[in-house]
Short mmCIF file of C-alpha atoms in Angstrom, two decimals:
data_model
loop_
_atom_site.label_atom_id
_atom_site.label_comp_id
_atom_site.label_asym_id
_atom_site.label_seq_id
_atom_site.Cartn_x
_atom_site.Cartn_y
_atom_site.Cartn_z
CA MET A 1492 -24.15 16.22 -1.15
CA ILE A 1493 -25.00 14.06 1.25
CA SER A 1494 -27.05 14.59 4.42
CA GLU A 1495 -25.88 14.34 7.61
CA PRO A 1496 -27.57 10.27 8.67
CA GLU A 1497 -26.17 9.31 5.42
CA TRP A 1498 -22.60 9.72 5.75
CA ALA A 1499 -22.51 9.65 9.42
CA ARG A 1500 -22.45 5.61 9.30
CA TYR A 1501 -18.78 5.56 7.88
CA ALA A 1502 -17.81 7.65 10.81
CA PRO A 1503 -16.06 5.67 13.47
CA GLU A 1504 -17.75 6.36 16.79
CA MET A 1505 -14.48 7.32 18.97
CA GLY A 1506 -12.98 8.47 15.07
CA LYS A 1507 -9.71 8.99 13.62
CA ILE A 1508 -9.13 12.85 13.22
CA GLY A 1509 -7.47 14.14 9.98
CA ARG A 1510 -6.68 17.62 8.81
CA TYR A 1511 -5.26 19.85 6.00
CA ALA A 1512 -2.30 21.68 7.18
CA LYS A 1513 -0.67 24.50 4.95
CA ALA A 1514 2.74 26.65 5.54
CA LYS A 1515 3.72 29.12 3.73
CA ALA A 1516 7.68 29.70 3.92
CA LYS A 1517 9.88 32.76 3.26
CA ALA A 1518 10.05 34.07 -0.05
CA GLY A 1519 12.75 31.35 -1.85
CA LYS A 1520 12.29 28.66 1.09
CA GLY A 1521 9.53 26.74 -0.65
CA GLU A 1522 12.20 23.50 -1.37
CA GLU A 1523 14.13 23.97 1.93
CA LEU A 1524 10.49 24.05 3.80
CA ALA A 1525 9.15 20.95 1.67
CA THR A 1526 12.41 19.08 2.61
CA LYS A 1527 12.28 19.55 6.06
CA MET A 1528 8.51 18.16 5.64
CA LEU A 1529 9.85 15.41 4.68
CA GLU A 1530 12.07 14.10 7.61
CA VAL A 1531 8.89 14.69 10.11
CA ALA A 1532 7.20 12.62 7.72
CA ALA A 1533 9.62 10.12 7.90
CA GLY A 1534 10.11 9.98 12.02
CA LEU A 1535 6.36 9.41 11.74
CA GLU A 1536 6.61 6.48 10.05
CA SER A 1537 7.14 4.37 13.38
CA VAL A 1538 4.72 6.89 15.75
CA ARG A 1539 1.42 4.90 16.33
CA GLY A 1540 -1.66 6.22 15.24
CA CYS A 1541 -0.03 7.88 12.60
CA GLU A 1542 -2.22 6.63 9.34
CA MET A 1543 -1.50 9.16 6.49
CA TYR A 1544 0.96 12.04 6.42
CA VAL A 1545 1.64 13.23 3.26
CA VAL A 1546 3.91 16.29 2.00
CA ASN A 1547 2.94 17.96 -0.97
CA GLN A 1548 3.52 20.76 -2.53
CA ALA A 1549 1.53 23.51 -4.59
CA ALA A 1550 2.23 23.19 -8.28
CA ASP A 1551 1.26 26.96 -9.33
CA ASP A 1552 3.83 27.67 -5.73
CA PRO A 1553 6.63 25.90 -4.58
CA ASP A 1554 6.49 28.47 -1.70
CA THR A 1555 3.54 26.47 -0.43
CA VAL A 1556 3.36 23.59 1.16
CA TRP A 1557 0.36 21.53 1.96
CA ILE A 1558 0.51 18.10 4.85
CA THR A 1559 -2.56 15.69 4.79
CA GLU A 1560 -2.94 13.60 7.88
CA ILE A 1561 -5.10 10.97 9.46
CA TRP A 1562 -4.99 9.98 12.86
CA SER A 1563 -5.94 6.81 15.07
CA ASP A 1564 -7.26 9.74 17.78
CA GLU A 1565 -6.33 12.42 19.20
CA GLU A 1566 -4.83 10.73 22.06
CA ALA A 1567 -1.92 9.65 19.22
CA MET A 1568 -1.62 12.95 17.48
CA SER A 1569 -0.63 14.79 21.06
CA ALA A 1570 1.39 12.25 21.80
CA SER A 1571 3.57 12.61 18.70
CA LEU A 1572 4.40 16.31 19.35
CA GLN A 1573 6.04 14.48 22.42
CA GLN A 1574 8.35 12.24 20.94
CA ASP A 1575 12.66 12.79 21.15
CA GLY A 1576 13.45 15.79 18.76
CA ALA A 1577 9.75 16.61 18.14
CA GLN A 1578 9.84 20.03 19.46
CA ALA A 1579 13.51 21.03 17.93
CA ARG A 1580 12.22 20.02 14.15
CA ILE A 1581 8.56 22.18 14.83
CA ALA A 1582 11.63 24.91 15.73
CA GLU A 1583 12.70 24.64 12.48
CA VAL A 1584 10.11 23.98 10.11
CA LEU A 1585 8.85 27.21 12.19
CA GLU A 1586 12.35 29.13 11.26
CA LEU A 1587 11.56 28.63 7.41
CA MET A 1588 8.09 29.33 7.40
CA GLU A 1589 6.06 32.99 6.95
CA GLY A 1590 3.32 33.03 9.61
CA ARG A 1591 2.18 30.32 11.71
CA PRO A 1592 0.43 27.16 9.65
CA GLN A 1593 -3.30 27.65 8.57
CA LEU A 1594 -5.30 24.06 10.08
CA THR A 1595 -7.88 23.14 8.26
CA GLU A 1596 -9.77 20.32 11.03
CA LEU A 1597 -11.48 16.87 8.94
CA LYS A 1598 -13.34 13.98 10.29
CA PRO A 1599 -12.37 11.21 8.21
CA LEU A 1600 -15.20 9.59 6.29
CA ALA A 1601 -14.36 6.62 3.88
CA GLY A 1602 -12.71 6.16 0.52
CA VAL A 1603 -10.13 4.70 -0.98
CA GLY A 1604 -6.66 3.52 0.82
CA TYR A 1605 -9.14 4.48 4.18
CA VAL A 1606 -8.89 1.17 6.88
CA ASP A 1607 -11.65 1.42 9.45
CA ALA A 1608 -10.12 -0.51 12.58
CA ASN A 1609 -13.14 0.32 14.07
CA GLU A 1610 -15.46 -1.90 11.69
CA GLU A 1611 -16.49 -5.14 12.92
CA VAL A 1612 -14.51 -8.12 11.26
CA ALA A 1613 -13.41 -11.78 13.02
CA PRO A 1614 -10.66 -11.53 14.97
CA TYR A 1615 -9.08 -13.88 12.81
CA THR A 1616 -10.39 -16.11 10.09
CA VAL A 1617 -8.19 -19.85 8.52
CA VAL A 1618 -8.78 -21.19 5.51
CA SER A 1619 -7.26 -24.27 3.46
CA LEU A 1620 -5.34 -23.14 0.16
CA PRO A 1621 -6.03 -25.97 -0.87
CA SER A 1622 -9.91 -24.95 -0.89
CA VAL A 1623 -9.91 -22.21 -2.15
CA GLU A 1624 -11.57 -22.14 -6.27
CA ASP A 1625 -8.01 -22.51 -8.87
CA LEU A 1626 -9.16 -19.71 -11.27
CA ALA A 1627 -6.74 -21.34 -13.87
CA VAL A 1628 -9.10 -24.46 -13.87
CA LYS A 1629 -12.00 -21.65 -14.92
CA HIS A 1630 -9.83 -19.37 -17.11
CA GLY A 1631 -8.86 -22.47 -19.11
CA PHE A 1632 -4.94 -22.26 -18.12
CA SER A 1633 -5.27 -25.61 -15.69
CA GLU A 1634 -2.22 -26.89 -18.00
CA MET A 1635 -0.55 -23.80 -16.98
CA GLY A 1636 -0.79 -24.72 -13.53
CA GLU A 1637 -3.24 -23.43 -10.77
CA ALA A 1638 -4.15 -20.07 -9.14
CA ARG A 1639 -5.91 -19.86 -6.11
CA PHE A 1640 -6.26 -16.09 -4.86
CA VAL A 1641 -7.33 -16.26 -0.99
CA THR A 1642 -7.85 -12.49 0.19
CA GLU A 1643 -11.96 -13.00 -0.09
CA ALA A 1644 -11.46 -16.11 1.32
CA LEU A 1645 -9.59 -15.11 4.00
CA GLY A 1646 -11.81 -11.45 4.95
CA ALA A 1647 -8.29 -9.84 4.64
CA ARG A 1648 -9.15 -5.97 3.98
CA THR A 1649 -5.92 -4.53 3.61
CA THR A 1650 -4.05 -7.44 2.73
CA GLY A 1651 -4.06 -9.55 -0.45
CA ALA A 1652 -2.23 -12.95 -1.15
CA ALA A 1653 -2.00 -16.34 -3.27
CA LEU A 1654 -0.76 -19.49 -3.90
CA GLN A 1655 -0.02 -20.37 -7.25
CA ARG A 1656 1.91 -23.83 -8.87
CA LEU A 1657 3.59 -23.80 -12.13
CA ASN A 1658 3.90 -26.86 -13.34
CA PRO A 1659 7.71 -28.09 -14.90
CA GLY A 1660 8.62 -26.06 -17.87
CA LYS A 1661 5.34 -24.27 -17.69
CA ARG A 1662 5.36 -20.34 -18.10
CA GLN A 1663 2.53 -17.71 -16.56
CA MET A 1664 0.44 -17.23 -19.40
CA PHE A 1665 0.87 -13.49 -19.08
CA GLY A 1666 2.87 -10.95 -17.45
CA HIS A 1667 1.63 -8.62 -15.30
CA ARG A 1668 2.36 -5.13 -12.79
CA HIS A 1669 0.47 -2.89 -10.24
CA ASP A 1670 0.92 0.85 -9.87
CA ARG A 1671 0.98 0.69 -5.83
CA ALA A 1672 1.32 -2.36 -4.96
CA GLU A 1673 4.44 -3.95 -4.24
CA GLU A 1674 4.74 -8.37 -3.85
CA VAL A 1675 6.46 -10.75 -2.33
CA TYR A 1676 7.13 -14.32 -4.04
CA VAL A 1677 8.01 -17.21 -1.78
CA VAL A 1678 9.32 -20.68 -2.85
CA ILE A 1679 7.47 -23.07 -0.94
CA GLU A 1680 8.17 -26.04 -3.26
CA GLY A 1681 10.71 -26.98 -5.99
CA GLY A 1682 12.12 -24.36 -8.35
CA GLY A 1683 12.29 -22.13 -11.27
CA LYS A 1684 12.75 -18.50 -13.21
CA ALA A 1685 11.20 -15.35 -12.64
CA LYS A 1686 11.04 -12.35 -15.85
CA LEU A 1687 11.43 -9.14 -13.96
CA ASP A 1688 11.26 -6.41 -16.70
CA ASP A 1689 14.45 -7.15 -18.55
CA ASP A 1690 16.13 -9.76 -15.93
CA VAL A 1691 15.15 -13.35 -16.32
CA ILE A 1692 16.38 -14.86 -12.39
CA GLU A 1693 17.00 -18.33 -11.27
CA LEU A 1694 14.68 -19.66 -7.92
CA SER A 1695 15.15 -22.51 -5.72
CA MET A 1696 13.14 -23.76 -2.74
CA LEU A 1697 12.72 -20.87 0.29
CA ASP A 1698 14.01 -18.29 -2.09
CA ALA A 1699 11.88 -14.58 -1.89
CA VAL A 1700 11.62 -11.83 -3.96
CA ARG A 1701 10.59 -8.68 -3.38
CA VAL A 1702 8.92 -7.45 -6.48
CA ALA A 1703 7.91 -3.04 -7.17
CA PRO A 1704 4.87 -2.43 -8.51
CA HIS A 1705 5.87 -0.99 -12.17
CA VAL A 1706 8.01 -4.08 -12.23
CA THR A 1707 6.66 -6.51 -15.29
CA ARG A 1708 7.13 -9.59 -14.04
CA ALA A 1709 5.78 -13.92 -14.70
CA PHE A 1710 7.40 -16.93 -13.56
CA GLU A 1711 8.65 -20.46 -14.57
CA GLY A 1712 8.26 -23.43 -13.50
CA GLY A 1713 11.82 -25.75 -13.58
CA PRO A 1714 12.04 -29.50 -14.20
CA GLU A 1715 9.95 -29.76 -10.70
CA GLY A 1716 7.74 -27.61 -11.40
CA MET A 1717 7.08 -24.58 -8.75
CA GLN A 1718 4.71 -23.68 -5.65
CA LEU A 1719 4.32 -20.09 -4.46
CA LEU A 1720 3.17 -17.89 -1.83
CA VAL A 1721 2.69 -14.39 -3.18
CA PHE A 1722 1.28 -11.22 -0.42
CA GLY A 1723 1.12 -7.72 -0.65
CA PRO A 1724 -1.27 -4.58 -0.32
CA ARG A 1725 -4.44 -5.08 -1.22
CA HIS A 1726 -5.41 -2.22 -3.70
CA ARG A 1727 -8.21 -2.49 -5.66
CA GLY A 1728 -7.72 -2.76 -9.91
CA ASP A 1729 -4.62 -2.03 -9.34
CA GLY A 1730 -3.34 -4.62 -11.97
CA GLU A 1731 -2.38 -5.08 -15.34
CA VAL A 1732 -2.10 -7.78 -17.57
CA VAL A 1733 0.77 -7.99 -20.04
CA ASN A 1734 -0.28 -10.35 -22.77
CA GLY A 1735 2.72 -12.68 -24.92
CA TRP A 1736 5.04 -10.97 -22.41
CA TRP A 1737 6.89 -13.76 -21.61
CA ASP A 1738 7.14 -15.29 -25.11
CA GLY A 1739 9.88 -17.68 -26.58
#
């Protein structure tokens, strides 16, 4: 167990707050309670300061529902209770419950998925994309085109970005997919094709393609080649290379 001086440096001075809420449904009402809590979560998607609101159902007891919350501050959490319809939704939830929820107050520290808004970072960064190292050259793929990953150069914490160029008629050397990250590909020059699982689609300049995490994807330059700007949420280690996926 780490001591107070060690972990305290990770916590914001005026900080985020978190909590676990355990809700016990009336007998046989667990699914209904979980559905209602998911409606509450959907209503919080656009609420300022709500950074996490995850509904969980106990694996060994479907009538027990856990909520994991992180808020930017106490004020934001309190304000969420005053939004339109909030009190009515709370009343509906309580009607399904056996007693009151059990609350455990938490102090978020650090970890996967946690972003500290108080961390000192530059207000903005500007990078010339052609100046970023071309990893296609580094890894012997320059015949295919270029691959410049600009996340580190920008100092971005939660957004991944890349500039990729495919030479005329050239295809990426492998496919890839993700566990968590949804990506958007924008054709900013030329055109070509994309293979998305079993589908092959044609792409032209200024086409944008959203690709769900689990979809295996690869791209091929057309007669004029194709340049892509790629961006999405950043999750370290969240990528799987699929060799030989679009051969032939």
